[in-house]
Amino acid sequence: MNTDIHPNLQTSVVVDDGLALAILNSQDLGVILLDERLRVRCWNQWLVEWTGLASDDISGRSFDTLFTSLVGTDCAGAIDLALFQNRFTCWTQQIDPDRLDFIESVMAGGRREMPLHRVSFTPVELPDLGRCCLVQISEAPFDPIAAKARRARPLETLVDQGGAFPAYLESSNIPLLLLDNNHLILDANESLQALFGYRLEQLKQKPLRVLLPSVNADTDIKTALEHASGVDDPKKTALEHAAGGGGSLEGATAAGEDLSLRAECFQSAANPENYVVALQDISLHSVNLEALFHQRKLLSTVFSQVVDGILMVDKHGFVEHLNPISMALLAINDAKPNQYIDDLMVLVSEEGKVVESPCLAALARGKVVTVADNTMLKVGGQSPLQVVATATPLRNRVNDITGAVLVFRSVSEARRVSTRLTWQATHDPLTELGNRRHLENEILKSIDAAHLSDSTHTLLYIDLYNFSVINDTCGHNAGDELLCQFARMLEKQAGSKDVVARIGNDEFALLLNDLSVDESRDLAEQLLSQIKKFSFPWGERRLKVGASIGAKVIDRETTSEIDVLVAAGTSCASAKESGRNRIHFQYRSVEVAERQSIAQWIPIISEALEEDRFVLYCQPIVLVGSSADGENAKRVGHYEVLVRMVDREGDIVPPGKFIPAAEHYGLVEDIDRWVLDNIFTYLQETPDSDQCFAVNLSGNTVCDEDLKDYIISKFDSTGVDPARLQFEVTETAAMRNFDRAMDLIRALKDKGCSFALDDFGSGLSSLGYLKELPVDYLKIDGSFIQKMELNEVDYSMVSTINHLGHIMGIKTIAECVENETQLSMLQEIGVDYAQGFLIAKPMPLSKLKSLVL
């Protein structure tokens, strides 16, 4: 064993030359070497600073005893794979944020400001030590200044407009060029500019030979690159030949230095006239341990820009990744993890005989394999499709085969274009998830299955909370990245039969197939738990979102996919009303009964509005300790306005019967307008009275953009004193529509009106917003008042809310006061006003008018 330590390694323990070579140029990474007995044989200075554990305390000790919380976890499993199965494992922040966060919390105590970016587990064979596992840990590798500059670029420069890269390719670590079919450069990402030393302005509209002098401009791009690489077989691309040990491209930097490059060229999916060229600098012959990762990263980066089907398999033939076009050609919505290539892709000859998988052949022979002419792809429910396919083995730094990549396409150009257009019509281009149209088709399949087999399925409707804030504060690039990472998280939670879709700006759906109601409910709870943990780094910040989840069960009673989506959306709205990170999940029997009960009120409400069959009631609000019964009613100056419906027989219909249906089907705004019109008429007819009336505004009405101007115009046209009118907004409506509520409150308070926050305490999820809302009254929710003499918690809640309101200079009103004991306790607490049946029951406004006049 050589005990010399390379000066650039900064290791704190003795290592041999094999390890020194492996971690050369890795000074900015944490490096751990574990032998087969899990003893720590290397612990570098980066880890000393990251964990706070000195190398002298670590060396020779078992990794399991140092970090017992990692025993039995995925981390321990990845170490075992490296030590005993020679398997390489890599976790990244984009795909495995939970794993990285857990490792950081265990090893570094979660005290680091920068999140982990990547953790890899590499099998290595070393003299004297034998089989070892090399663990490499790195933090986010971005430059905050450069990242800020990239985010500051205009949005139009980050989207494909026929001459520019999308954002995720612009910021790629892989040098990328966008060319037209005349070999002129349209765009070059920052990695390519750094490699060649040119600015983008210097490269635009310049011929490719400025960078690659050996490329012949008289032929097409692919042929030119293949010829320049010394590729003799026209069926092979430059990268395919290079992977098998072939030649390389000659490049020239701005400083006149020579580069040795490998290239991969694909037709652009956005514009068939353009080409995407990905380059790899192979000037340095000593390839480090990141070679395999970068090779696969290169392929993954261009996946969504390619019109061909691409899939990758590991060295055993199990599929690791597919691009969208390959999934469309194979007619699958979601690839099962670790699915065997022969099970996923069946190739046959014209005679119908099964053809050997090119992937398995490439793995076995260690060279590029192309299928014979007239090979057909069998897809269930479709006619066989003639394809061409080429499989290329992937190798690591010691030339061992680690997997293969397969590129295949339909021979029919019309089929290729049709496949792409079909995919684009049913998928979201940003997240690559199915869109609403795709989801509707999948719901129809679930409905058919429910009718045939009496099975149950569930649609989860997921609405993100805080997404607009991230867009406004961090920019649309951050918002797009959040949506993409959230989509990947949902895909990880979904089963092989499930469908994930993006159905709105910040709305997603997860269709759970063949699960019972209880199983779906449990999975929804698990999903919500994952959403609470979900976050991702952006610059030096870590961004988080919350979500509201609504559920709709699909069974043999379900008939329409539209009804399913509407019901799930309504259920999601109910979850949102109850607070952040909530689930609203109803069983079918309850849901159907409630929906039928609500729906029958729609024509009744509409007719009552047309025929003016509503009447106003009012209920006194008095100082605590006083009464409003009988003759004292004249001296009351504060009333809440209540609305009642009158049926065709002249009987009064209480609001609990029709208001829920009106809110559900969008009729409550019309009822609120009727109330406003009639209370303004009353106030105009009683100009000398000092009575003040509180009018309730529903959440839907608060959202009405025209409401503010409508109310102000009523004051102007009637001459009513604004001080006589108070508006009540529920706590839930104010929090859910905070910006609109703030705008309305400020405008009407400037006019002279007062405001009350109704049902306060029912949510208690937004106390932080209370100091921002300029309200004059807090109406303590009646659910606390009704049992305050029997329940110490309710009593304490009333006392706390009253105290909070008085500290902020806000008067308090207790609702639903029903007995003298409650009134006495309210007086003891110091609540300002009381309202309820003990004070007075609601009376028709017409009766109050006769008392006043």
XYZ file of C-alpha atoms in Angstrom, residues 33-523:
491
model
C -14.635 4.693 1.090
C -16.226 1.663 2.767
C -14.786 -1.843 2.684
C -16.830 -5.060 2.641
C -17.153 -4.948 6.435
C -18.566 -1.397 6.127
C -15.502 0.059 7.848
C -14.643 3.651 6.884
C -11.309 3.634 5.029
C -11.465 7.218 3.765
C -13.168 10.332 5.157
C -12.044 13.521 3.429
C -11.842 17.069 4.727
C -15.086 18.107 2.994
C -16.953 15.590 5.170
C -15.153 16.773 8.304
C -16.542 20.267 7.686
C -19.956 18.998 6.547
C -20.641 16.612 9.438
C -18.440 18.081 12.159
C -16.913 14.616 12.707
C -13.076 14.508 12.696
C -11.385 11.902 10.514
C -9.466 10.480 13.498
C -12.801 9.669 15.164
C -14.167 8.064 11.998
C -11.317 6.009 10.525
C -11.753 2.257 10.898
C -15.170 2.467 12.519
C -18.250 0.786 11.078
C -20.490 3.089 9.044
C -23.543 1.386 10.614
C -22.470 2.282 14.154
C -21.701 5.870 13.178
C -25.078 6.500 11.562
C -27.529 4.012 13.022
C -30.517 5.863 11.540
C -29.345 4.840 8.060
C -29.449 1.115 8.878
C -32.165 -0.605 6.865
C -32.800 2.441 4.674
C -32.338 2.947 0.928
C -28.871 4.287 1.681
C -27.814 0.981 3.267
C -29.377 -0.845 0.324
C -27.397 1.204 -2.199
C -24.150 0.440 -0.330
C -24.986 -3.280 -0.402
C -25.691 -3.118 -4.150
C -22.274 -1.578 -4.743
C -20.400 -4.013 -2.478
C -22.097 -7.281 -3.319
C -23.789 -6.831 -6.705
C -21.360 -4.418 -8.366
C -24.244 -1.995 -8.973
C -23.822 1.766 -9.397
C -26.523 3.937 -7.767
C -27.011 7.679 -8.113
C -29.580 9.925 -6.410
C -30.172 13.529 -7.478
C -32.140 16.431 -6.023
C -34.372 16.498 -9.091
C -35.485 12.866 -8.806
C -34.772 11.808 -5.208
C -35.116 14.913 -2.979
C -36.530 12.939 -0.039
C -33.588 10.538 0.032
C -31.073 13.389 -0.116
C -32.848 15.378 2.582
C -32.893 12.321 4.845
C -29.171 11.669 4.389
C -28.436 15.336 5.100
C -30.566 15.315 8.261
C -28.839 12.184 9.603
C -25.231 12.932 8.681
C -25.127 16.713 8.909
C -28.035 17.389 11.260
C -29.847 19.422 8.614
C -27.919 22.522 9.632
C -26.452 23.257 6.198
C -27.827 26.183 4.219
C -27.110 24.567 0.855
C -29.153 21.433 0.001
C -27.557 18.259 -1.272
C -27.435 17.993 -5.044
C -26.236 14.442 -5.600
C -25.207 11.264 -3.771
C -23.651 8.316 -5.633
C -22.555 4.820 -4.606
C -19.850 3.352 -6.877
C -18.345 -0.164 -6.662
C -14.520 -0.066 -6.837
C -11.877 -2.827 -6.653
C -8.708 -1.793 -4.787
C -5.439 -3.592 -4.005
C -5.270 -4.936 -0.440
C -8.810 -3.727 0.320
C -10.668 -5.731 -2.315
C -14.263 -4.782 -3.189
C -15.217 -1.349 -1.782
C -18.019 1.176 -2.066
C -17.102 4.747 -2.942
C -19.745 7.182 -1.676
C -19.659 10.708 -3.129
C -21.777 13.534 -1.713
C -22.105 16.984 -3.278
C -24.086 20.120 -2.535
C -25.989 22.189 -5.100
C -23.429 22.968 -7.831
C -24.835 26.265 -8.969
C -23.273 29.700 -8.941
C -25.822 32.093 -7.338
C -24.623 34.997 -9.516
C -24.866 32.958 -12.698
C -28.183 31.498 -11.623
C -29.535 34.976 -10.955
C -28.358 36.120 -14.365
C -30.055 33.155 -16.032
C -33.319 33.845 -14.216
C -33.126 37.491 -15.258
C -33.048 36.594 -18.972
C -36.260 37.472 -20.823
C -38.682 34.572 -21.013
C -38.740 34.658 -24.798
C -35.072 33.685 -24.891
C -35.796 30.508 -22.929
C -38.504 29.024 -25.108
C -38.225 27.422 -28.499
C -39.260 29.922 -31.174
C -37.548 28.206 -34.050
C -34.140 29.485 -32.996
C -33.566 29.038 -29.296
C -33.299 26.340 -26.641
C -35.941 25.742 -23.983
C -34.890 26.708 -20.467
C -33.936 23.237 -19.272
C -31.477 22.812 -22.192
C -30.177 26.363 -21.896
C -28.946 25.663 -18.369
C -27.690 22.124 -19.131
C -24.135 21.063 -18.260
C -23.935 19.344 -21.674
C -22.564 21.581 -24.492
C -25.435 21.948 -26.975
C -25.807 23.569 -30.401
C -28.962 24.358 -32.375
C -28.357 24.371 -36.156
C -30.460 24.955 -39.230
C -30.185 22.630 -42.222
C -27.519 24.901 -43.781
C -25.125 24.251 -40.884
C -25.660 27.771 -39.500
C -25.648 28.158 -35.695
C -28.987 29.361 -34.273
C -28.249 28.989 -30.565
C -25.596 27.660 -28.193
C -26.075 27.074 -24.480
C -23.737 28.393 -21.778
C -21.833 25.115 -21.463
C -20.886 25.198 -25.122
C -19.878 28.862 -24.943
C -17.629 28.041 -21.995
C -16.092 25.045 -23.791
C -15.135 26.967 -26.938
C -14.588 30.412 -25.421
C -17.058 32.206 -27.706
C -20.005 34.410 -26.751
C -23.388 33.570 -28.247
C -23.368 36.824 -30.241
C -20.136 35.703 -31.916
C -21.608 32.346 -32.923
C -25.119 33.169 -34.139
C -25.570 32.688 -37.893
C -21.960 31.477 -38.208
C -21.253 28.169 -40.017
C -20.609 25.076 -37.912
C -17.062 24.765 -39.288
C -16.074 27.733 -37.033
C -16.232 25.253 -34.166
C -15.741 21.972 -36.058
C -13.326 22.625 -38.968
C -13.466 19.023 -40.212
C -17.234 19.067 -40.869
C -18.125 19.172 -44.565
C -20.762 21.833 -45.205
C -21.851 20.275 -48.514
C -23.652 17.316 -46.925
C -26.440 16.964 -44.391
C -25.614 17.437 -40.692
C -25.661 13.787 -39.626
C -23.585 12.604 -42.586
C -21.099 15.420 -42.064
C -20.623 14.569 -38.402
C -20.262 10.865 -39.131
C -17.656 11.519 -41.826
C -15.735 13.926 -39.604
C -15.725 11.284 -36.854
C -14.322 8.637 -39.165
C -17.505 6.566 -39.098
C -17.479 4.202 -42.051
C -20.813 2.490 -41.468
C -23.571 4.903 -42.601
C -26.060 3.189 -40.294
C -24.110 4.368 -37.244
C -24.144 7.825 -35.724
C -20.945 9.430 -34.489
C -21.741 8.669 -30.861
C -22.589 5.073 -31.644
C -19.250 4.619 -33.344
C -17.441 6.379 -30.530
C -19.134 4.202 -27.943
C -17.766 1.164 -29.720
C -14.238 2.522 -29.678
C -14.274 4.622 -32.876
C -12.982 8.083 -33.773
C -13.689 11.609 -32.649
C -14.404 15.071 -34.004
C -11.811 17.817 -34.210
C -12.829 21.089 -32.565
C -11.184 24.518 -32.353
C -11.599 27.038 -29.502
C -11.572 30.817 -29.793
C -7.983 30.769 -28.487
C -6.894 28.381 -31.258
C -6.661 25.317 -29.028
C -7.630 21.888 -30.369
C -10.417 19.825 -28.849
C -11.238 16.155 -29.260
C -15.004 15.725 -29.246
C -17.774 13.198 -29.582
C -21.145 14.263 -30.946
C -24.759 13.159 -31.066
C -27.169 14.752 -33.555
C -30.966 14.652 -33.445
C -33.670 16.309 -35.474
C -35.430 18.995 -33.414
C -38.968 18.061 -32.386
C -40.008 21.734 -32.355
C -38.793 22.434 -35.903
C -37.929 19.569 -38.312
C -35.668 21.969 -40.244
C -33.363 22.339 -37.218
C -30.966 19.960 -35.473
C -29.771 19.610 -31.890
C -26.096 18.634 -31.560
C -24.766 17.519 -28.178
C -20.984 17.493 -27.733
C -18.719 15.700 -25.270
C -15.146 16.839 -24.648
C -12.895 13.764 -24.627
C -9.626 15.700 -24.813
C -8.623 14.339 -21.413
C -8.089 10.580 -21.626
C -8.359 10.067 -17.855
C -12.120 9.824 -17.418
C -13.242 10.177 -13.776
C -15.971 8.331 -11.956
C -18.649 10.714 -13.280
C -18.346 9.349 -16.848
C -21.297 6.997 -16.642
C -23.527 9.628 -15.059
C -22.669 12.220 -17.723
C -23.133 9.735 -20.545
C -26.654 8.981 -19.415
C -27.313 12.616 -18.567
C -26.396 13.498 -22.142
C -28.993 11.109 -23.506
C -31.654 12.157 -20.988
C -31.117 15.837 -21.784
C -32.013 15.463 -25.450
C -34.814 12.926 -24.907
C -37.693 15.380 -25.171
C -36.155 17.155 -28.195
C -36.044 14.034 -30.348
C -38.679 12.673 -32.728
C -37.361 9.106 -32.343
C -38.208 6.653 -29.601
C -35.386 6.239 -27.069
C -35.188 3.859 -24.138
C -32.402 2.823 -21.801
C -31.871 -0.546 -20.090
C -29.479 -1.619 -17.373
C -26.929 -4.381 -17.888
C -29.544 -7.045 -17.082
C -32.034 -5.783 -19.675
C -34.440 -4.007 -17.339
C -35.831 -0.713 -18.626
C -34.625 2.349 -16.717
C -36.043 5.188 -18.793
C -38.211 5.919 -21.837
C -38.794 9.172 -23.666
C -42.359 10.294 -24.550
C -42.148 9.192 -28.201
C -41.088 5.665 -27.263
C -44.052 5.430 -24.882
C -46.372 6.616 -27.675
C -44.951 4.044 -30.127
C -45.293 1.297 -27.518
C -48.830 2.499 -26.635
C -48.156 2.719 -22.893
C -49.039 5.482 -20.427
C -46.580 4.553 -17.728
C -43.617 2.185 -17.781
C -43.535 -0.150 -14.810
C -40.287 0.149 -12.864
C -37.713 -2.535 -13.699
C -39.818 -3.983 -16.515
C -37.897 -6.445 -18.689
C -37.239 -5.216 -22.225
C -38.701 -8.358 -23.866
C -41.939 -7.882 -21.914
C -42.225 -4.247 -22.927
C -41.096 -4.410 -26.563
C -41.905 -7.386 -28.795
C -40.229 -7.458 -32.220
C -41.144 -9.994 -34.919
C -40.167 -10.737 -38.482
C -42.552 -10.432 -41.433
C -43.319 -14.120 -40.947
C -44.319 -13.473 -37.330
C -41.277 -15.096 -35.706
C -39.946 -13.387 -32.601
C -36.784 -11.359 -33.251
C -33.996 -11.232 -30.670
C -34.055 -7.995 -28.692
C -31.348 -5.659 -30.025
C -30.760 -4.407 -26.466
C -30.012 -7.875 -25.140
C -27.860 -8.607 -28.187
C -25.864 -5.392 -27.649
C -25.348 -6.274 -23.985
C -24.219 -9.800 -24.840
C -21.926 -8.900 -27.760
C -20.638 -5.575 -26.507
C -21.207 -3.780 -29.789
C -23.829 -1.848 -31.728
C -26.725 -4.019 -32.973
C -29.231 -2.990 -35.649
C -32.393 -4.976 -36.397
C -32.916 -6.505 -39.827
C -35.019 -4.842 -42.481
C -38.781 -5.423 -42.302
C -38.718 -5.924 -38.526
C -42.149 -5.336 -37.033
C -43.125 -3.974 -33.617
C -46.113 -5.734 -32.023
C -48.368 -3.485 -29.946
C -51.511 -4.801 -28.280
C -54.706 -3.913 -30.124
C -52.856 -2.519 -33.165
C -51.478 -3.816 -36.426
C -47.724 -4.599 -36.395
C -45.653 -1.525 -37.158
C -42.513 -1.669 -39.286
C -39.578 -0.127 -37.415
C -35.841 0.403 -37.600
C -33.944 0.126 -34.332
C -30.334 0.377 -33.175
C -29.031 -0.587 -29.723
C -25.724 0.739 -28.392
C -23.969 -0.619 -25.286
C -23.003 1.847 -22.551
C -19.683 1.428 -20.759
C -18.146 2.799 -17.567
C -14.629 4.095 -16.941
C -13.110 0.601 -16.873
C -14.924 -0.367 -20.087
C -17.459 -2.636 -18.377
C -20.912 -2.685 -19.963
C -23.438 -0.986 -17.680
C -26.472 -0.892 -19.951
C -27.679 -0.046 -23.427
C -29.593 2.663 -25.225
C -32.084 1.833 -27.984
C -33.139 4.327 -30.665
C -36.086 3.223 -32.793
C -38.594 4.778 -35.146
C -41.473 3.921 -37.397
C -40.453 3.482 -41.010
C -43.508 5.468 -42.051
C -42.785 9.194 -41.826
C -46.507 9.851 -41.650
C -46.740 7.516 -38.663
C -43.821 9.278 -36.969
C -45.417 12.694 -37.419
C -48.818 11.335 -36.360
C -47.332 9.788 -33.224
C -45.735 13.079 -32.252
C -48.886 15.099 -32.940
C -51.039 12.609 -31.032
C -48.754 12.829 -28.048
C -48.720 16.640 -28.153
C -52.526 16.763 -28.327
C -52.922 14.685 -25.180
C -49.972 15.796 -23.062
C -48.688 18.863 -21.272
C -45.412 19.926 -22.950
C -43.873 21.327 -19.742
C -44.317 18.398 -17.356
C -44.837 15.715 -20.060
C -47.865 14.488 -18.107
C -51.203 13.750 -19.709
C -53.503 16.765 -20.058
C -57.227 17.126 -19.315
C -58.193 15.511 -22.623
C -56.011 12.504 -21.860
C -57.428 12.262 -18.336
C -61.027 12.340 -19.605
C -60.278 9.372 -21.883
C -58.718 7.469 -18.994
C -61.708 8.233 -16.727
C -64.018 6.806 -19.401
C -61.961 3.592 -19.353
C -62.275 3.452 -15.571
C -66.049 3.990 -15.784
C -66.347 1.138 -18.313
C -64.257 -1.112 -16.062
C -66.444 -0.234 -13.060
C -69.595 -1.181 -14.986
C -68.133 -4.475 -16.227
C -66.451 -5.746 -13.078
C -68.130 -3.774 -10.286
C -64.708 -2.346 -9.415
C -64.026 1.009 -7.792
C -61.614 3.725 -8.855
C -60.908 7.173 -7.433
C -59.941 10.490 -8.994
C -57.819 12.751 -6.783
C -58.027 16.430 -7.748
C -54.932 18.293 -6.476
C -54.777 22.084 -6.307
C -51.406 23.587 -5.330
C -51.245 26.261 -2.670
C -48.640 29.065 -2.855
C -47.732 28.477 -6.519
C -48.577 32.028 -7.626
C -46.430 33.425 -4.810
C -43.417 31.463 -6.098
C -44.095 32.686 -9.632
C -44.280 36.302 -8.441
C -41.270 36.247 -6.099
C -38.874 33.848 -7.845
C -39.947 34.154 -11.477
C -41.676 31.877 -13.971
C -38.581 29.717 -14.387
C -38.856 28.726 -10.731
C -42.585 28.084 -11.183
C -41.955 25.869 -14.218
C -39.279 23.899 -12.376
C -41.611 23.470 -9.391
C -44.342 22.058 -11.649
C -41.895 19.637 -13.283
C -40.496 18.391 -9.989
C -43.980 18.124 -8.478
C -45.017 16.074 -11.520
C -42.089 13.685 -10.984
C -43.035 13.335 -7.310
C -46.623 12.429 -8.273
C -45.359 9.836 -10.756
C -43.304 8.211 -8.010
C -46.428 7.942 -5.823
C -48.582 6.513 -8.613
C -48.950 2.790 -9.229
C -48.473 1.042 -12.560
C -52.225 1.217 -13.352
C -52.655 4.819 -12.218
C -52.755 7.937 -14.376
C -51.099 11.256 -13.515
C -52.176 14.410 -15.362
C -51.791 18.173 -15.271
C -55.244 19.669 -15.819
C -54.715 23.354 -15.031
C -52.090 25.974 -14.315
C -51.407 24.648 -10.818
C -53.872 21.752 -10.776
C -53.019 18.072 -11.109
C -54.986 14.845 -11.034
C -54.171 11.298 -9.979
C -56.544 8.577 -11.169
C -56.271 5.552 -8.878
C -57.460 2.429 -10.661
C -58.736 -0.806 -9.110
C -58.513 0.319 -5.501
C -61.173 0.159 -2.816
C -62.461 3.342 -1.223
C -60.431 2.709 1.929
C -57.270 1.956 -0.074
C -57.712 5.153 -2.083
C -58.261 7.156 1.077
C -55.074 5.737 2.610
C -53.117 6.510 -0.547
